[in-house]
PDB file of C-alpha atoms in Angstrom:
ATOM      1  CA  MET A 294     214.109 -16.514 169.705  1.00 56.00           C
ATOM      2  CA  PHE A 295     217.642 -15.612 168.649  1.00 60.00           C
ATOM      3  CA  HIS A 296     220.123 -14.521 171.284  1.00 58.00           C
ATOM      4  CA  THR A 297     223.760 -13.505 171.007  1.00 61.00           C
ATOM      5  CA  ARG A 298     226.164 -13.157 173.907  1.00 59.00           C
ATOM      6  CA  ASN A 299     228.896 -10.559 174.312  1.00 58.00           C
ATOM      7  CA  SER A 300     232.211 -12.369 174.446  1.00 54.00           C
ATOM      8  CA  SER A 301     235.452 -12.724 172.528  1.00 60.00           C
ATOM      9  CA  HIS A 302     233.747 -15.410 170.445  1.00 68.00           C
ATOM     10  CA  ASN A 303     230.549 -14.912 168.534  1.00 77.00           C
ATOM     11  CA  GLU A 304     228.008 -17.392 169.805  1.00 83.00           C
ATOM     12  CA  ALA A 305     224.336 -17.809 169.001  1.00 85.00           C
ATOM     13  CA  GLU A 306     221.657 -19.778 170.777  1.00 87.00           C
ATOM     14  CA  PHE A 307     218.403 -20.957 169.212  1.00 87.00           C
ATOM     15  CA  VAL A 308     215.620 -21.454 171.755  1.00 84.00           C
ATOM     16  CA  LEU A 309     212.219 -22.973 171.026  1.00 83.00           C
ATOM     17  CA  LEU A 310     209.019 -21.799 172.688  1.00 72.00           C
ATOM     18  CA  ASP A 311     208.539 -25.337 174.002  1.00 76.00           C
ATOM     19  CA  GLN A 312     211.766 -24.978 175.976  1.00 83.00           C
ATOM     20  CA  LEU A 313     210.636 -21.763 177.653  1.00 83.00           C
ATOM     21  CA  VAL A 314     207.004 -22.478 178.513  1.00 81.00           C
ATOM     22  CA  GLU A 315     205.580 -25.304 180.586  1.00 84.00           C
ATOM     23  CA  GLU A 316     203.693 -27.945 178.610  1.00 81.00           C
ATOM     24  CA  GLU A 317     200.278 -27.106 180.103  1.00 84.00           C
ATOM     25  CA  HIS A 318     200.620 -23.305 179.933  1.00 82.00           C
ATOM     26  CA  PRO A 319     197.532 -21.617 178.390  1.00 83.00           C
ATOM     27  CA  ILE A 320     199.626 -19.759 175.795  1.00 76.00           C
ATOM     28  CA  LEU A 321     200.400 -23.082 174.101  1.00 76.00           C
ATOM     29  CA  LYS A 322     196.689 -23.952 173.949  1.00 80.00           C
ATOM     30  CA  ILE A 323     195.918 -20.799 171.931  1.00 79.00           C
ATOM     31  CA  GLY A 324     197.325 -22.542 168.867  1.00 75.00           C
ATOM     32  CA  ASN A 325     194.230 -24.757 168.818  1.00 79.00           C
ATOM     33  CA  TYR A 326     192.062 -21.700 168.141  1.00 83.00           C
ATOM     34  CA  ILE A 327     194.168 -19.133 166.269  1.00 83.00           C
ATOM     35  CA  SER A 328     197.298 -19.430 164.137  1.00 83.00           C
ATOM     36  CA  ALA A 329     200.448 -17.354 164.470  1.00 78.00           C
ATOM     37  CA  SER A 330     199.871 -15.938 160.981  1.00 85.00           C
ATOM     38  CA  GLN A 331     196.459 -14.627 162.088  1.00 85.00           C
ATOM     39  CA  ILE A 332     198.070 -12.904 165.075  1.00 84.00           C
ATOM     40  CA  CYS A 333     200.760 -11.355 162.851  1.00 84.00           C
ATOM     41  CA  ARG A 334     198.163 -10.046 160.391  1.00 87.00           C
ATOM     42  CA  LYS A 335     196.201  -8.427 163.209  1.00 86.00           C
ATOM     43  CA  ILE A 336     199.340  -6.804 164.634  1.00 86.00           C
ATOM     44  CA  ILE A 337     200.282  -5.399 161.226  1.00 86.00           C
ATOM     45  CA  VAL A 338     196.797  -4.006 160.646  1.00 86.00           C
ATOM     46  CA  PHE A 339     196.767  -2.475 164.138  1.00 84.00           C
ATOM     47  CA  SER A 340     200.224  -0.918 163.766  1.00 84.00           C
ATOM     48  CA  LEU A 341     199.291   0.586 160.373  1.00 83.00           C
ATOM     49  CA  SER A 342     196.102   2.086 161.782  1.00 82.00           C
ATOM     50  CA  CYS A 343     198.026   3.820 164.577  1.00 76.00           C
ATOM     51  CA  HIS A 344     200.100   5.987 162.217  1.00 62.00           C
TER      52      HIS A 344
END
């Protein structure tokens, strides 16, 4: 996740998923069964079929 803040200085913050989600959260366990690239491919195919 990339986040910028509105201020007189340009600042950026890089946040990892591990920092946002508890260690035992089910979303982290999904990685044992399906990869992020598989999810992205399915989203692309779905979005193309909707147009």
